[in-house]
XYZ file of C-alpha atoms in Angstrom:
560
model
C 132.008 14.224 101.360
C 134.364 11.587 100.795
C 136.684 9.967 103.539
C 139.878 8.525 102.440
C 141.531 6.550 104.991
C 145.205 7.840 104.883
C 146.523 5.469 107.374
C 145.449 2.044 108.621
C 147.918 0.680 110.618
C 145.650 -0.309 113.540
C 144.266 -3.041 114.819
C 140.551 -3.585 115.796
C 139.569 -6.512 118.569
C 137.412 -7.798 121.067
C 138.825 -7.351 124.341
C 139.897 -9.502 126.635
C 137.061 -9.272 128.541
C 149.125 16.815 174.291
C 151.997 17.456 174.705
C 150.913 20.185 176.696
C 151.716 23.760 175.334
C 149.521 26.088 177.186
C 152.594 27.759 178.433
C 153.503 28.797 174.604
C 149.835 30.180 174.186
C 149.563 32.714 177.051
C 149.567 35.460 174.394
C 146.720 33.882 172.199
C 144.552 36.753 172.361
C 140.920 36.341 173.171
C 140.809 32.557 173.323
C 138.218 31.969 175.743
C 136.296 35.298 175.333
C 132.562 35.019 173.842
C 132.558 35.219 170.267
C 130.757 37.730 168.523
C 129.561 37.993 164.891
C 131.548 40.197 162.886
C 129.876 42.445 160.228
C 131.432 41.894 157.166
C 128.855 40.281 155.178
C 128.258 39.883 150.825
C 124.526 39.646 150.465
C 122.308 39.918 147.686
C 118.717 39.844 147.958
C 115.627 39.865 145.460
C 112.927 42.628 146.081
C 110.632 40.025 147.056
C 112.244 39.212 150.293
C 114.693 40.957 152.906
C 116.346 39.316 155.845
C 115.203 39.974 159.034
C 116.851 41.785 161.359
C 137.411 21.259 172.254
C 137.125 18.582 172.434
C 134.936 16.495 175.010
C 137.449 14.209 176.146
C 135.495 11.399 175.721
C 136.374 8.028 174.899
C 136.020 8.811 171.250
C 138.792 11.483 171.418
C 141.677 9.395 172.925
C 144.027 8.365 170.343
C 146.892 5.752 170.393
C 150.110 6.684 171.926
C 153.294 4.953 170.076
C 155.949 4.165 172.338
C 158.345 6.911 172.815
C 161.693 7.206 174.925
C 161.282 9.984 177.562
C 164.059 11.828 175.750
C 162.475 12.102 172.662
C 159.001 13.199 174.401
C 160.946 16.200 176.328
C 162.670 17.168 173.002
C 159.117 16.954 171.393
C 157.834 18.907 174.070
C 160.231 21.258 173.758
C 160.471 22.025 170.088
C 156.424 22.052 169.885
C 156.360 24.672 172.499
C 158.919 26.622 170.479
C 157.127 26.493 167.033
C 154.077 27.755 168.919
C 155.491 30.707 170.507
C 157.074 31.878 167.389
C 153.874 31.272 165.252
C 151.898 33.429 167.983
C 154.542 36.451 167.680
C 154.851 35.968 163.849
C 151.033 36.103 163.802
C 151.133 39.352 165.862
C 153.288 40.707 163.631
C 151.084 40.464 160.855
C 148.159 41.863 162.129
C 150.208 44.608 162.828
C 150.589 45.275 159.008
C 146.383 45.929 158.691
C 146.022 49.582 158.857
C 141.929 49.468 158.777
C 140.752 48.610 162.115
C 137.488 46.867 161.005
C 139.816 44.822 158.898
C 142.203 44.392 161.619
C 139.488 42.947 163.920
C 138.292 40.396 161.085
C 142.012 39.533 160.324
C 142.726 38.946 163.743
C 139.848 36.670 164.313
C 140.947 34.313 161.595
C 144.647 34.590 162.826
C 143.331 33.707 165.975
C 141.482 30.500 164.550
C 144.262 29.570 162.774
C 146.833 29.371 165.262
C 144.263 27.153 167.319
C 144.476 24.931 164.190
C 148.251 25.146 164.354
C 148.272 24.428 167.855
C 146.412 21.387 167.625
C 148.701 20.216 164.491
C 151.840 20.486 166.369
C 150.150 18.446 169.686
C 148.738 15.556 167.374
C 152.611 15.808 165.360
C 154.158 15.340 168.807
C 152.158 12.642 170.231
C 152.349 10.719 166.861
C 148.399 9.746 167.395
C 146.644 7.804 165.306
C 142.949 6.133 165.457
C 143.084 2.986 167.379
C 142.360 0.171 164.769
C 140.703 -2.210 167.031
C 138.447 0.374 168.185
C 137.122 0.998 164.533
C 133.763 -0.719 163.175
C 131.476 -0.707 160.484
C 128.726 1.645 161.311
C 125.882 0.071 164.075
C 122.445 -0.048 163.580
C 120.721 3.289 163.800
C 124.069 4.838 162.736
C 123.352 4.776 158.583
C 119.384 4.789 157.640
C 118.459 3.264 154.190
C 117.055 6.217 152.303
C 113.992 3.836 150.892
C 113.025 3.197 154.408
C 112.316 7.134 155.033
C 108.489 8.314 154.714
C 107.644 9.089 151.488
C 104.903 11.890 152.177
C 107.228 14.740 151.149
C 105.479 17.229 152.776
C 106.378 20.734 151.399
C 105.794 22.433 154.588
C 109.365 21.968 155.784
C 110.645 23.805 152.885
C 110.245 26.817 154.518
C 112.949 26.197 157.429
C 115.427 25.630 154.584
C 118.750 27.049 153.107
C 120.937 25.587 150.260
C 124.689 26.343 150.767
C 127.038 25.360 147.959
C 130.984 25.301 148.251
C 132.081 27.632 145.625
C 135.893 28.074 146.974
C 137.569 26.207 144.504
C 138.799 27.183 140.685
C 138.621 25.546 137.640
C 142.600 25.228 136.958
C 142.415 21.501 137.133
C 140.325 21.229 134.164
C 142.244 24.341 132.272
C 140.107 26.596 132.786
C 140.294 30.071 134.598
C 137.957 31.731 137.465
C 135.762 29.870 139.769
C 135.044 26.166 138.733
C 131.205 26.928 139.223
C 131.142 29.033 135.950
C 132.331 25.850 133.692
C 129.494 25.108 131.020
C 128.329 21.820 131.935
C 125.322 21.013 130.146
C 123.349 23.221 127.625
C 125.147 26.249 127.464
C 124.932 26.303 131.473
C 127.291 26.326 134.300
C 127.098 24.359 137.487
C 125.886 27.820 139.080
C 122.789 28.324 136.475
C 121.917 24.831 137.027
C 121.906 25.086 140.732
C 120.296 28.614 140.425
C 117.570 27.105 138.386
C 116.740 24.215 140.425
C 116.016 26.581 143.509
C 114.277 29.076 141.612
C 111.903 25.857 140.306
C 111.493 24.836 143.852
C 110.622 28.490 145.126
C 108.221 28.839 141.947
C 106.675 25.349 142.435
C 106.126 25.383 145.946
C 105.647 29.093 146.838
C 108.380 29.195 149.177
C 111.821 31.516 149.319
C 114.751 29.313 150.152
C 117.711 31.151 149.953
C 120.683 30.341 148.213
C 124.142 30.716 149.823
C 127.686 30.299 148.437
C 130.636 29.994 150.540
C 133.326 31.540 148.410
C 136.987 31.960 148.862
C 139.631 34.682 148.121
C 140.192 32.912 144.938
C 136.749 33.369 143.639
C 134.946 36.123 145.694
C 135.459 38.692 143.124
C 134.448 37.043 139.878
C 131.399 35.177 141.550
C 130.264 38.681 142.910
C 130.283 39.690 139.140
C 128.828 36.559 137.640
C 125.637 36.250 140.017
C 124.594 40.046 139.167
C 122.447 38.489 136.187
C 120.528 36.408 138.436
C 118.701 39.777 140.049
C 115.805 39.721 137.920
C 115.220 36.086 139.278
C 112.736 34.839 142.163
C 115.802 33.897 144.306
C 117.473 34.985 147.477
C 121.173 35.021 146.933
C 123.803 35.569 149.902
C 127.710 35.109 149.748
C 130.240 35.178 152.159
C 133.873 34.228 152.094
C 135.753 31.204 154.039
C 138.540 32.137 155.806
C 142.112 33.280 154.162
C 144.929 31.513 156.344
C 148.746 31.842 155.590
C 150.568 29.003 154.159
C 153.365 27.495 156.477
C 157.026 26.827 155.901
C 157.783 23.175 156.024
C 161.090 23.465 157.381
C 160.802 26.278 160.124
C 157.022 26.261 160.856
C 156.712 29.665 160.508
C 154.035 31.809 158.168
C 154.894 32.121 154.358
C 153.217 35.910 154.292
C 155.191 39.113 155.506
C 152.111 41.090 155.723
C 148.328 41.276 155.279
C 148.876 42.068 151.612
C 151.649 39.718 150.614
C 151.166 37.837 147.437
C 147.652 35.799 147.095
C 150.121 32.594 146.785
C 151.261 33.175 150.623
C 147.304 32.178 151.442
C 145.026 29.381 151.276
C 141.494 28.600 151.868
C 141.505 26.020 154.700
C 139.359 23.161 153.692
C 135.342 23.133 153.887
C 135.411 22.101 157.857
C 135.764 25.761 157.881
C 132.369 26.320 156.939
C 131.163 26.348 160.618
C 133.447 29.512 161.820
C 132.933 31.411 158.770
C 129.586 30.982 158.504
C 128.933 32.336 161.790
C 131.575 35.305 161.955
C 130.256 36.403 158.895
C 126.914 36.937 160.431
C 124.801 34.988 157.905
C 123.957 32.231 160.431
C 122.617 34.523 162.727
C 120.730 36.180 159.461
C 119.650 32.901 158.461
C 117.983 32.127 161.865
C 116.332 35.334 162.147
C 114.546 34.502 158.942
C 113.295 31.495 160.596
C 115.619 29.092 158.644
C 116.539 25.888 160.959
C 118.134 23.520 158.344
C 121.108 23.875 155.743
C 121.565 21.816 153.390
C 125.537 21.980 152.430
C 127.155 20.529 149.082
C 129.983 20.483 146.599
C 128.882 23.139 143.898
C 130.215 20.282 141.495
C 127.917 17.837 142.500
C 125.103 17.970 139.801
C 123.078 15.071 141.883
C 122.975 17.005 144.843
C 119.414 18.552 144.464
C 116.989 19.428 147.643
C 115.308 16.267 148.492
C 112.328 16.257 150.452
C 112.303 13.064 152.287
C 115.714 13.852 153.866
C 114.362 17.267 155.037
C 111.446 15.523 156.426
C 113.602 12.816 158.334
C 115.696 15.409 159.542
C 112.815 17.989 161.139
C 111.138 14.644 162.616
C 114.211 13.095 163.910
C 115.453 15.932 165.531
C 118.749 15.238 163.960
C 121.333 17.775 164.042
C 123.506 16.328 161.600
C 122.734 14.144 158.401
C 125.801 12.899 155.816
C 124.382 11.198 153.084
C 126.354 8.023 151.982
C 126.005 5.951 149.007
C 127.171 2.332 148.195
C 130.913 2.336 147.511
C 132.116 1.238 143.828
C 135.842 0.128 142.719
C 136.029 3.543 141.912
C 135.198 4.484 145.194
C 137.680 2.654 147.360
C 139.532 5.457 148.420
C 136.767 7.986 149.428
C 135.583 8.644 153.463
C 133.783 6.233 154.735
C 131.362 6.365 158.210
C 132.480 4.435 161.493
C 131.633 3.274 164.914
C 134.544 4.308 166.848
C 133.310 3.311 170.762
C 129.949 3.862 169.963
C 130.513 7.022 168.629
C 129.558 7.754 164.634
C 132.928 9.283 162.923
C 134.144 9.815 159.336
C 137.124 8.000 158.447
C 139.364 8.989 155.688
C 142.185 7.397 153.877
C 145.012 9.254 155.157
C 143.948 8.384 158.795
C 144.444 4.902 158.124
C 147.698 2.778 159.117
C 149.166 1.131 156.013
C 148.572 -1.869 157.018
C 144.787 -1.518 156.982
C 144.553 0.373 154.067
C 143.469 -2.512 151.991
C 140.890 -3.331 154.801
C 139.579 0.096 154.598
C 138.985 -0.499 151.029
C 137.045 -3.395 151.417
C 133.393 -3.498 150.277
C 132.540 -5.888 152.402
C 133.339 -3.891 155.774
C 133.085 -0.558 155.026
C 130.056 -0.592 152.659
C 129.212 3.304 152.379
C 131.722 6.457 151.243
C 130.510 10.260 152.063
C 129.243 12.177 149.557
C 129.745 15.547 151.182
C 125.908 16.234 150.878
C 125.514 17.447 154.272
C 122.188 18.407 156.224
C 123.005 20.607 159.095
C 121.124 22.295 162.001
C 121.918 26.048 162.294
C 121.397 26.280 166.017
C 123.454 23.230 166.815
C 125.911 24.599 164.513
C 125.995 28.004 166.671
C 126.241 26.013 169.540
C 129.211 24.153 168.811
C 131.237 27.277 167.693
C 130.374 29.637 170.429
C 131.525 26.864 172.918
C 134.813 26.254 170.780
C 133.678 22.384 170.757
C 134.664 21.925 167.298
C 137.975 19.757 166.706
C 137.680 18.074 163.379
C 140.486 16.130 161.866
C 143.458 17.988 160.443
C 144.576 17.257 156.999
C 148.269 18.839 156.213
C 148.212 19.352 152.760
C 152.130 19.529 151.580
C 152.733 21.597 148.478
C 155.352 23.870 147.086
C 155.392 27.189 145.964
C 157.596 28.478 143.158
C 161.019 30.230 144.341
C 161.225 34.048 143.762
C 164.315 33.701 141.809
C 165.743 31.629 139.370
C 168.264 28.688 139.508
C 166.601 28.435 143.519
C 164.466 25.141 144.383
C 160.937 25.438 145.378
C 159.648 26.045 148.813
C 158.082 23.301 150.687
C 155.021 24.155 152.591
C 152.176 22.884 154.321
C 148.562 23.999 154.429
C 146.333 22.657 157.466
C 142.740 21.877 156.129
C 139.709 20.692 157.672
C 136.774 18.519 155.971
C 133.324 19.616 156.842
C 132.371 15.664 157.327
C 134.925 14.972 160.320
C 132.305 17.452 162.422
C 129.754 14.724 162.466
C 130.804 13.366 166.129
C 130.388 16.815 167.244
C 126.489 16.832 167.060
C 123.506 15.420 168.538
C 121.916 12.332 167.250
C 124.091 12.456 163.673
C 123.749 9.593 161.369
C 123.809 9.084 157.988
C 121.426 8.217 155.442
C 122.289 5.794 152.697
C 121.005 7.658 149.473
C 120.790 6.525 145.431
C 123.402 6.560 143.537
C 121.738 9.562 141.523
C 122.708 11.907 144.272
C 126.623 11.559 143.533
C 127.136 12.933 140.345
C 130.342 15.252 140.470
C 132.426 16.736 137.789
C 136.048 16.940 138.532
C 137.527 15.434 135.838
C 136.729 15.802 131.837
C 135.927 11.613 131.820
C 133.280 13.121 134.143
C 132.129 15.789 131.746
C 131.806 13.538 128.539
C 129.099 11.591 130.733
C 127.201 14.511 132.115
C 127.117 15.826 128.452
C 125.784 12.880 127.262
C 122.322 11.128 126.111
C 122.478 9.212 129.525
C 120.873 12.249 131.288
C 118.092 14.717 130.397
C 118.106 18.197 132.065
C 114.831 18.998 133.785
C 114.168 22.358 135.878
C 117.970 22.310 136.690
C 118.366 18.444 137.406
C 119.938 15.628 135.391
C 117.759 12.485 135.245
C 119.204 9.596 133.896
C 117.324 7.852 130.955
C 114.714 5.343 132.484
C 116.003 2.555 129.887
C 119.484 2.805 131.126
C 120.273 -0.636 132.595
C 122.671 -0.663 135.808
C 124.680 2.203 136.857
C 126.585 4.849 134.926
C 129.462 3.973 132.838
C 133.060 3.829 134.021
C 134.998 6.463 131.597
C 138.495 7.514 131.690
C 140.077 9.922 129.344
C 144.042 10.019 129.202
C 146.214 13.218 129.372
C 145.373 14.677 126.252
C 141.782 15.656 127.615
C 142.452 17.182 130.585
C 141.600 20.622 129.664
C 138.196 21.260 128.677
C 139.712 23.166 125.547
C 141.413 20.206 124.636
C 138.520 18.004 125.004
C 136.050 19.827 122.695
C 139.055 19.964 120.249
C 138.999 16.328 120.326
C 135.704 15.944 120.969
C 133.327 18.479 119.075
C 130.493 15.936 119.169
C 129.425 13.844 122.509
C 129.161 10.246 121.592
C 126.103 8.258 122.184
C 126.659 5.725 125.303
C 123.319 4.913 126.999
C 124.398 1.115 126.499
C 128.083 1.874 127.310
C 129.586 -0.101 130.278
C 133.455 1.191 130.058
C 135.516 3.564 127.933
C 138.828 4.277 128.014
C 140.703 6.552 125.633
C 144.239 7.880 125.807
C 146.625 9.247 122.960
C 145.622 11.867 120.305
C 142.386 10.373 119.287
C 139.443 12.411 117.197
C 135.480 11.722 117.663
C 133.464 11.854 114.779
C 129.780 13.396 114.884
C 127.283 10.938 115.682
C 129.535 8.143 116.769
C 128.094 5.403 119.446
C 129.921 3.400 122.051
C 128.328 0.121 123.617
C 129.617 -2.196 125.888
C 133.461 -2.125 126.466
C 135.438 0.505 124.151
C 139.024 0.909 124.729
C 140.988 3.139 121.765
C 144.424 3.637 122.234
C 146.703 6.098 120.039
C 150.462 4.945 119.995
C 152.950 7.592 120.651
C 153.155 10.009 117.746
C 150.185 8.698 116.324
C 146.467 9.714 115.930
C 143.021 7.797 115.428
C 140.225 9.530 113.958
C 137.142 7.687 114.694
C 134.729 8.372 111.499
C 131.268 9.893 111.931
C 128.702 7.449 112.451
C 130.576 4.754 113.849
C 129.290 1.974 116.094
C 132.187 0.790 118.546
C 130.805 -2.331 120.576
C 133.272 -4.235 122.642
C 136.209 -3.584 120.799
C 139.884 -2.205 121.006
C 141.083 0.386 118.709
C 144.754 0.461 118.885
C 147.546 2.199 116.187
C 146.978 5.124 113.843
C 144.003 5.886 111.673
C 143.931 9.472 109.916
C 140.889 10.280 108.075
C 141.093 13.046 105.286
C 138.445 15.296 103.757
C 138.522 15.969 99.830
């Protein structure tokens, strides 16, 4: 095969280098009654094993009040009470549209939990409350433990106390895929789910244990996931599933629920973030089933974090320190400055997200010197403690209002502005005893959020062993920073432009934008920037070695 350069207008160069609204909530059903586990459970077992039969008001919960006139406060007090009362009435009407009694009971529990969240949101909004920045400090001694200081015995006896839980509620739409994100192929023909199953299966086989694998699905992913996991029925692994809550989206202007009935369109509902795992794990009955089985600890992580594998040292540390909650942290880099960080707030350990930071302190929040760590969302939880805080209604995680819009029903009408009230599992850290962070190596945080991440995990930088990605021992320094442009946003486009993954063992930084196609056997080293100008295409020839270069303009290769 001969290759002809059809166009060579390109350059190759070195880079320069409370308000009280109880009166509005008198009809809030069953708010103070004991919680009872509900029976709707999805479980799958291997034949090898069947399962056995508010805030404390402490100083860390006191917000800063911005000055408001008495008339302003009175107005907001009235508005908040009305909004809460109207929401409660509409939720009751939604419940009346459920015909099946068992389904209605489940739905009412969800709506009661949603109303409690909505009511707190109104309170917070009326107060104009924020964290008092002067009371925020970097974590104190003992609030973060270094991974290298943990005991290195790696006792396997604690594996019998463990379950692994993956957050599996997300879709693959951000990467242009249909269905659950967990089924996207990431390495050697295997999906996120395949890799997780292989890891736990290897663990069970190697140590003669039976660590259960639990998936928290959403209403978006449950049906597909149930069909997909059937292929694992012959494997030595127990797979259990449950659904996180389905909450109604809220109209931003009227603060009323979007859905008109229980069977309203799927677009009228939303999964309320992974902070919902506590309530959903309890209400599904899975929590009690795990405890009855002898499981004491659950290791929770995002399904797309390929670095989140079971670690015996952290497991042993949790058991021996009797900690109820451990958050894995890793050192911040310039790419992580917006990630949530662990802080000391009046002597209490808490999670601080960038959305909670006053504008004048955002740069301070991003400072690697003051806040050195960020949350990987690898969380270790004591199940008895989870049961306690749920039953006692102790969880009051910070609410994250997520503003979105949904398409109008009729052409010519503007989109409808809505708000989703969400919570994060990391925000629950302050509600558990002896909760702290462990500063772990970067290898335990390997998320795949974009096709840039996909290129990294598919490359020669990593090898696959028993479902775990292991970085090449000859690699020096952290993983390279890879930025692919919008032409590579969808997996299908990524595969079209990069049919063969380049070698990047010695790469530090890669940026590719525009219509760029990579040939087979391409190698990148150092810093490589490739920019195809608008209306142009750059074809990188097969076998090319690019090291510390900028490629810009247009370059077409024709086969003949």
